[in-house]
Amino acid sequence: MSIKMIINLSLLLLCVILTSTEKQDGYCDLKEKTCDRDFLNEKFIIYDVNPPEGFNLRRDVYMRFAIMLSDARQHNENWKLILPPWYSLYHWKAKQNDYPMPWSNFFDVKSLKKFAPVVELHEVFSKIDSNIFKIDRLYVLQNYDDAFENGEFRDKWEIGGDCDYDGSLWGYNNITVKKTICVKYQGRISKLWELISLNPADKFVMFAHGEIPLHDQYGTKTFWDCRKSMKFNKNLISRAKKYIYKYFNCNNKICNNYVSVHWRRQDFARSRKKDVPSIGGTVKQIDNAIKNYNPHIVNIFIASDGQNSELIELEKQLSDIGFKVHLYLPTQLELDTFKDGGVAIIDQIICSHAAYFIGTYESTFTFRIQEEREILGFDSSTTFNRLCPDNGRCEVPSKWKIVN
Ligand SMILES: Nc1nc2c(ncn2[C@@H]2O[C@H](COP(=O)(O)OP(=O)(O)O)[C@@H](O)[C@H]2O)c(=O)[nH]1
Ligand SMILES: [Mg+2]
């Protein structure tokens, strides 16, 4: 074999390797002819969520669509999920949040792509010829007035009726919708395929109120595989780890010297009084929990959306009985870099590594921490704990244990 042949062969091999990794990541460079052809054959789903919903319910809605699309890929379907940008969330107060943010700000998109065929919206923008992104059909999903017809909840959908799209198309004015259709819907998400199949020529299909369709199956291995793929953006992880190391001198997945609390306030403290405690009640419960779990622990990490005045009072009362209270307070530069969404994730990561966690009842922010702790391998007894109201019933939280 001549040297020239060897070089040619190696180049060919390199090309094959490069093309196959490119395919695996689902990433595609426009200039590549093969990828252009892929794009021509591909079809896309994008969804939006009820505007007032927060970040952590949206993460669960993502999982429903990601699992639906991952299942479809196994049947050789050519559908991809466009990741809807994070835009103008109700709980994000800082001005610097006012533009559509890609998922890569918060998640490791390469990891998401290993589980499901997903693309960022800006990747799609970069591939369409015109400046306008035209959605072929927007299905505005709506709940049925009566979910239990004749006392029975069953999967069903029905086109018709009046509706408005109440979202904002993520603030983009170069997105248009060719046709809007109102659909009453209830039940499993995979039934959306029945709707989609009514118009087989559609390339870009959108669903508004993506929170209405439910998981086909909750808590299965597939559910957890998807959940595990939702790794956070590396900069957020490294910031949280630096904090944990600095204040708790812990470098492990499972730290043994601090307790974490998700103290949800704001709308919860106002309108869910029967589920959440007062400041004094919170102090009493944390103290009791630590006495029962490990009386040697003095460090408490508090994640909260509470007001400064409430947090100062909580910190004071806990300090008075001998605890050391820690909060993650971002610098202005960190807030500008990570935004409200990133800061909340850093809070969640710090809570996830604590020896013992106490959450807020029915908060999806708490649920996502609990899932993270299941993935990290904590004993469930250190995870599924909640703050109770000062008086009255305190339902035991459900334990959603990991399936590997
Ligand atoms: N930084 C931070 N933000 C929080 C905390 N708790 C709630 N938030 C904010 O409030 C929002 C609450 O909405 P959501 O994620 O839907 O959780 P849920 O309403 O508790 O189920 C979060 O997304 C955050 O923006 C917290 O402990 N720390
Ligand atoms: Mg919420």
JSON list of C-alpha atoms in Angstrom, two decimals, residues 75-186:
[
{"chain": "A", "resi": 75, "resn": "HIS", "atom": "CA", "xyz": [-40.75, 3.29, 15.21]},
{"chain": "A", "resi": 76, "resn": "ASN", "atom": "CA", "xyz": [-38.57, 5.02, 12.63]},
{"chain": "A", "resi": 77, "resn": "GLU", "atom": "CA", "xyz": [-40.59, 8.19, 12.70]},
{"chain": "A", "resi": 78, "resn": "ASN", "atom": "CA", "xyz": [-38.77, 11.29, 11.51]},
{"chain": "A", "resi": 79, "resn": "TRP", "atom": "CA", "xyz": [-40.11, 13.69, 14.13]},
{"chain": "A", "resi": 80, "resn": "LYS", "atom": "CA", "xyz": [-38.01, 16.03, 16.20]},
{"chain": "A", "resi": 81, "resn": "LEU", "atom": "CA", "xyz": [-38.91, 18.10, 19.22]},
{"chain": "A", "resi": 82, "resn": "ILE", "atom": "CA", "xyz": [-38.04, 21.79, 19.13]},
{"chain": "A", "resi": 83, "resn": "LEU", "atom": "CA", "xyz": [-37.10, 22.97, 22.60]},
{"chain": "A", "resi": 84, "resn": "PRO", "atom": "CA", "xyz": [-39.37, 25.96, 23.34]},
{"chain": "A", "resi": 85, "resn": "PRO", "atom": "CA", "xyz": [-37.21, 28.84, 24.56]},
{"chain": "A", "resi": 86, "resn": "TRP", "atom": "CA", "xyz": [-37.53, 30.06, 28.13]},
{"chain": "A", "resi": 87, "resn": "TYR", "atom": "CA", "xyz": [-39.21, 33.40, 27.91]},
{"chain": "A", "resi": 88, "resn": "SER", "atom": "CA", "xyz": [-40.65, 35.89, 30.34]},
{"chain": "A", "resi": 89, "resn": "LEU", "atom": "CA", "xyz": [-41.54, 33.44, 33.10]},
{"chain": "A", "resi": 90, "resn": "TYR", "atom": "CA", "xyz": [-43.90, 34.79, 35.72]},
{"chain": "A", "resi": 91, "resn": "HIS", "atom": "CA", "xyz": [-41.49, 34.17, 38.62]},
{"chain": "A", "resi": 92, "resn": "TRP", "atom": "CA", "xyz": [-38.47, 35.70, 36.92]},
{"chain": "A", "resi": 93, "resn": "LYS", "atom": "CA", "xyz": [-38.37, 39.24, 38.20]},
{"chain": "A", "resi": 94, "resn": "ALA", "atom": "CA", "xyz": [-35.01, 40.56, 37.03]},
{"chain": "A", "resi": 95, "resn": "LYS", "atom": "CA", "xyz": [-35.06, 42.68, 33.86]},
{"chain": "A", "resi": 96, "resn": "GLN", "atom": "CA", "xyz": [-32.21, 40.73, 32.30]},
{"chain": "A", "resi": 97, "resn": "ASN", "atom": "CA", "xyz": [-34.58, 37.75, 31.81]},
{"chain": "A", "resi": 98, "resn": "ASP", "atom": "CA", "xyz": [-36.58, 39.50, 29.09]},
{"chain": "A", "resi": 99, "resn": "TYR", "atom": "CA", "xyz": [-35.48, 37.62, 26.01]},
{"chain": "A", "resi": 100, "resn": "PRO", "atom": "CA", "xyz": [-36.00, 34.07, 24.76]},
{"chain": "A", "resi": 101, "resn": "MET", "atom": "CA", "xyz": [-33.33, 31.84, 26.29]},
{"chain": "A", "resi": 102, "resn": "PRO", "atom": "CA", "xyz": [-32.11, 28.59, 24.79]},
{"chain": "A", "resi": 103, "resn": "TRP", "atom": "CA", "xyz": [-32.18, 25.41, 26.84]},
{"chain": "A", "resi": 104, "resn": "SER", "atom": "CA", "xyz": [-28.39, 25.32, 26.86]},
{"chain": "A", "resi": 105, "resn": "ASN", "atom": "CA", "xyz": [-28.47, 28.18, 29.40]},
{"chain": "A", "resi": 106, "resn": "PHE", "atom": "CA", "xyz": [-29.87, 25.73, 31.93]},
{"chain": "A", "resi": 107, "resn": "PHE", "atom": "CA", "xyz": [-29.32, 22.20, 30.64]},
{"chain": "A", "resi": 108, "resn": "ASP", "atom": "CA", "xyz": [-26.71, 20.06, 28.97]},
{"chain": "A", "resi": 109, "resn": "VAL", "atom": "CA", "xyz": [-28.39, 19.85, 25.56]},
{"chain": "A", "resi": 110, "resn": "LYS", "atom": "CA", "xyz": [-25.97, 17.15, 24.36]},
{"chain": "A", "resi": 111, "resn": "SER", "atom": "CA", "xyz": [-27.27, 14.99, 27.17]},
{"chain": "A", "resi": 112, "resn": "LEU", "atom": "CA", "xyz": [-30.91, 15.73, 26.27]},
{"chain": "A", "resi": 113, "resn": "LYS", "atom": "CA", "xyz": [-30.13, 14.70, 22.70]},
{"chain": "A", "resi": 114, "resn": "LYS", "atom": "CA", "xyz": [-28.88, 11.34, 23.85]},
{"chain": "A", "resi": 115, "resn": "PHE", "atom": "CA", "xyz": [-32.34, 10.52, 25.12]},
{"chain": "A", "resi": 116, "resn": "ALA", "atom": "CA", "xyz": [-34.64, 12.19, 22.58]},
{"chain": "A", "resi": 117, "resn": "PRO", "atom": "CA", "xyz": [-34.40, 13.82, 19.13]},
{"chain": "A", "resi": 118, "resn": "VAL", "atom": "CA", "xyz": [-34.47, 17.43, 20.28]},
{"chain": "A", "resi": 119, "resn": "VAL", "atom": "CA", "xyz": [-33.22, 20.64, 18.69]},
{"chain": "A", "resi": 120, "resn": "GLU", "atom": "CA", "xyz": [-33.01, 24.19, 19.91]},
{"chain": "A", "resi": 121, "resn": "LEU", "atom": "CA", "xyz": [-35.24, 26.70, 18.12]},
{"chain": "A", "resi": 122, "resn": "HIS", "atom": "CA", "xyz": [-32.18, 28.65, 16.96]},
{"chain": "A", "resi": 123, "resn": "GLU", "atom": "CA", "xyz": [-30.91, 25.51, 15.22]},
{"chain": "A", "resi": 124, "resn": "VAL", "atom": "CA", "xyz": [-34.16, 25.39, 13.25]},
{"chain": "A", "resi": 125, "resn": "PHE", "atom": "CA", "xyz": [-33.96, 29.13, 12.47]},
{"chain": "A", "resi": 126, "resn": "SER", "atom": "CA", "xyz": [-30.51, 28.55, 11.03]},
{"chain": "A", "resi": 127, "resn": "LYS", "atom": "CA", "xyz": [-31.86, 25.95, 8.62]},
{"chain": "A", "resi": 128, "resn": "ILE", "atom": "CA", "xyz": [-34.95, 27.61, 7.20]},
{"chain": "A", "resi": 129, "resn": "ASP", "atom": "CA", "xyz": [-34.54, 29.56, 3.99]},
{"chain": "A", "resi": 130, "resn": "SER", "atom": "CA", "xyz": [-36.74, 32.55, 4.64]},
{"chain": "A", "resi": 131, "resn": "ASN", "atom": "CA", "xyz": [-36.54, 34.83, 7.64]},
{"chain": "A", "resi": 132, "resn": "ILE", "atom": "CA", "xyz": [-39.99, 33.73, 8.72]},
{"chain": "A", "resi": 133, "resn": "PHE", "atom": "CA", "xyz": [-40.59, 30.52, 10.60]},
{"chain": "A", "resi": 134, "resn": "LYS", "atom": "CA", "xyz": [-44.03, 29.32, 9.55]},
{"chain": "A", "resi": 135, "resn": "ILE", "atom": "CA", "xyz": [-45.86, 26.90, 11.80]},
{"chain": "A", "resi": 136, "resn": "ASP", "atom": "CA", "xyz": [-48.23, 24.83, 9.68]},
{"chain": "A", "resi": 137, "resn": "ARG", "atom": "CA", "xyz": [-50.74, 24.16, 12.41]},
{"chain": "A", "resi": 138, "resn": "LEU", "atom": "CA", "xyz": [-51.19, 25.32, 15.96]},
{"chain": "A", "resi": 139, "resn": "TYR", "atom": "CA", "xyz": [-53.41, 23.07, 18.05]},
{"chain": "A", "resi": 140, "resn": "VAL", "atom": "CA", "xyz": [-54.67, 25.00, 21.07]},
{"chain": "A", "resi": 141, "resn": "LEU", "atom": "CA", "xyz": [-55.43, 22.31, 23.62]},
{"chain": "A", "resi": 142, "resn": "GLN", "atom": "CA", "xyz": [-58.19, 22.90, 26.15]},
{"chain": "A", "resi": 143, "resn": "ASN", "atom": "CA", "xyz": [-59.53, 20.92, 29.09]},
{"chain": "A", "resi": 144, "resn": "TYR", "atom": "CA", "xyz": [-62.96, 19.36, 28.88]},
{"chain": "A", "resi": 145, "resn": "ASP", "atom": "CA", "xyz": [-65.49, 21.10, 31.11]},
{"chain": "A", "resi": 146, "resn": "ASP", "atom": "CA", "xyz": [-66.25, 17.80, 32.77]},
{"chain": "A", "resi": 147, "resn": "ALA", "atom": "CA", "xyz": [-63.24, 15.46, 33.00]},
{"chain": "A", "resi": 148, "resn": "PHE", "atom": "CA", "xyz": [-65.37, 12.67, 34.47]},
{"chain": "A", "resi": 149, "resn": "GLU", "atom": "CA", "xyz": [-68.12, 11.94, 32.03]},
{"chain": "A", "resi": 150, "resn": "ASN", "atom": "CA", "xyz": [-70.54, 9.45, 33.66]},
{"chain": "A", "resi": 151, "resn": "GLY", "atom": "CA", "xyz": [-68.11, 9.22, 36.54]},
{"chain": "A", "resi": 152, "resn": "GLU", "atom": "CA", "xyz": [-65.33, 7.92, 34.32]},
{"chain": "A", "resi": 153, "resn": "PHE", "atom": "CA", "xyz": [-62.06, 9.59, 33.19]},
{"chain": "A", "resi": 154, "resn": "ARG", "atom": "CA", "xyz": [-61.10, 8.35, 29.77]},
{"chain": "A", "resi": 155, "resn": "ASP", "atom": "CA", "xyz": [-58.70, 9.47, 27.04]},
{"chain": "A", "resi": 156, "resn": "LYS", "atom": "CA", "xyz": [-60.43, 11.53, 24.40]},
{"chain": "A", "resi": 157, "resn": "TRP", "atom": "CA", "xyz": [-60.11, 14.54, 22.12]},
{"chain": "A", "resi": 158, "resn": "GLU", "atom": "CA", "xyz": [-62.44, 16.57, 20.00]},
{"chain": "A", "resi": 159, "resn": "ILE", "atom": "CA", "xyz": [-61.82, 19.35, 17.48]},
{"chain": "A", "resi": 160, "resn": "GLY", "atom": "CA", "xyz": [-63.99, 22.45, 17.62]},
{"chain": "A", "resi": 161, "resn": "GLY", "atom": "CA", "xyz": [-65.15, 25.32, 19.75]},
{"chain": "A", "resi": 162, "resn": "ASP", "atom": "CA", "xyz": [-63.64, 28.72, 20.30]},
{"chain": "A", "resi": 163, "resn": "CYS", "atom": "CA", "xyz": [-60.22, 29.40, 21.66]},
{"chain": "A", "resi": 164, "resn": "ASP", "atom": "CA", "xyz": [-57.41, 31.89, 21.62]},
{"chain": "A", "resi": 165, "resn": "TYR", "atom": "CA", "xyz": [-53.71, 31.29, 21.75]},
{"chain": "A", "resi": 166, "resn": "ASP", "atom": "CA", "xyz": [-52.76, 32.99, 25.00]},
{"chain": "A", "resi": 167, "resn": "GLY", "atom": "CA", "xyz": [-48.99, 32.69, 24.61]},
{"chain": "A", "resi": 168, "resn": "SER", "atom": "CA", "xyz": [-46.50, 35.02, 23.00]},
{"chain": "A", "resi": 169, "resn": "LEU", "atom": "CA", "xyz": [-44.57, 32.78, 20.54]},
{"chain": "A", "resi": 170, "resn": "TRP", "atom": "CA", "xyz": [-41.59, 33.38, 22.84]},
{"chain": "A", "resi": 171, "resn": "GLY", "atom": "CA", "xyz": [-41.48, 37.04, 21.93]},
{"chain": "A", "resi": 172, "resn": "TYR", "atom": "CA", "xyz": [-40.44, 36.36, 18.33]},
{"chain": "A", "resi": 173, "resn": "ASN", "atom": "CA", "xyz": [-42.09, 38.41, 15.60]},
{"chain": "A", "resi": 174, "resn": "ASN", "atom": "CA", "xyz": [-40.66, 36.25, 12.81]},
{"chain": "A", "resi": 175, "resn": "ILE", "atom": "CA", "xyz": [-42.83, 33.25, 13.75]},
{"chain": "A", "resi": 176, "resn": "THR", "atom": "CA", "xyz": [-46.21, 32.94, 12.06]},
{"chain": "A", "resi": 177, "resn": "VAL", "atom": "CA", "xyz": [-49.01, 30.41, 12.32]},
{"chain": "A", "resi": 178, "resn": "LYS", "atom": "CA", "xyz": [-50.80, 29.29, 9.16]},
{"chain": "A", "resi": 179, "resn": "LYS", "atom": "CA", "xyz": [-53.77, 27.67, 10.87]},
{"chain": "A", "resi": 180, "resn": "THR", "atom": "CA", "xyz": [-55.06, 27.52, 14.44]},
{"chain": "A", "resi": 181, "resn": "ILE", "atom": "CA", "xyz": [-57.28, 24.68, 15.61]},
{"chain": "A", "resi": 182, "resn": "CYS", "atom": "CA", "xyz": [-59.04, 24.35, 18.98]},
{"chain": "A", "resi": 183, "resn": "VAL", "atom": "CA", "xyz": [-59.01, 20.90, 20.52]},
{"chain": "A", "resi": 184, "resn": "LYS", "atom": "CA", "xyz": [-60.57, 19.63, 23.72]},
{"chain": "A", "resi": 185, "resn": "TYR", "atom": "CA", "xyz": [-58.13, 17.05, 25.05]},
{"chain": "A", "resi": 186, "resn": "GLN", "atom": "CA", "xyz": [-57.64, 14.75, 27.97]}
]
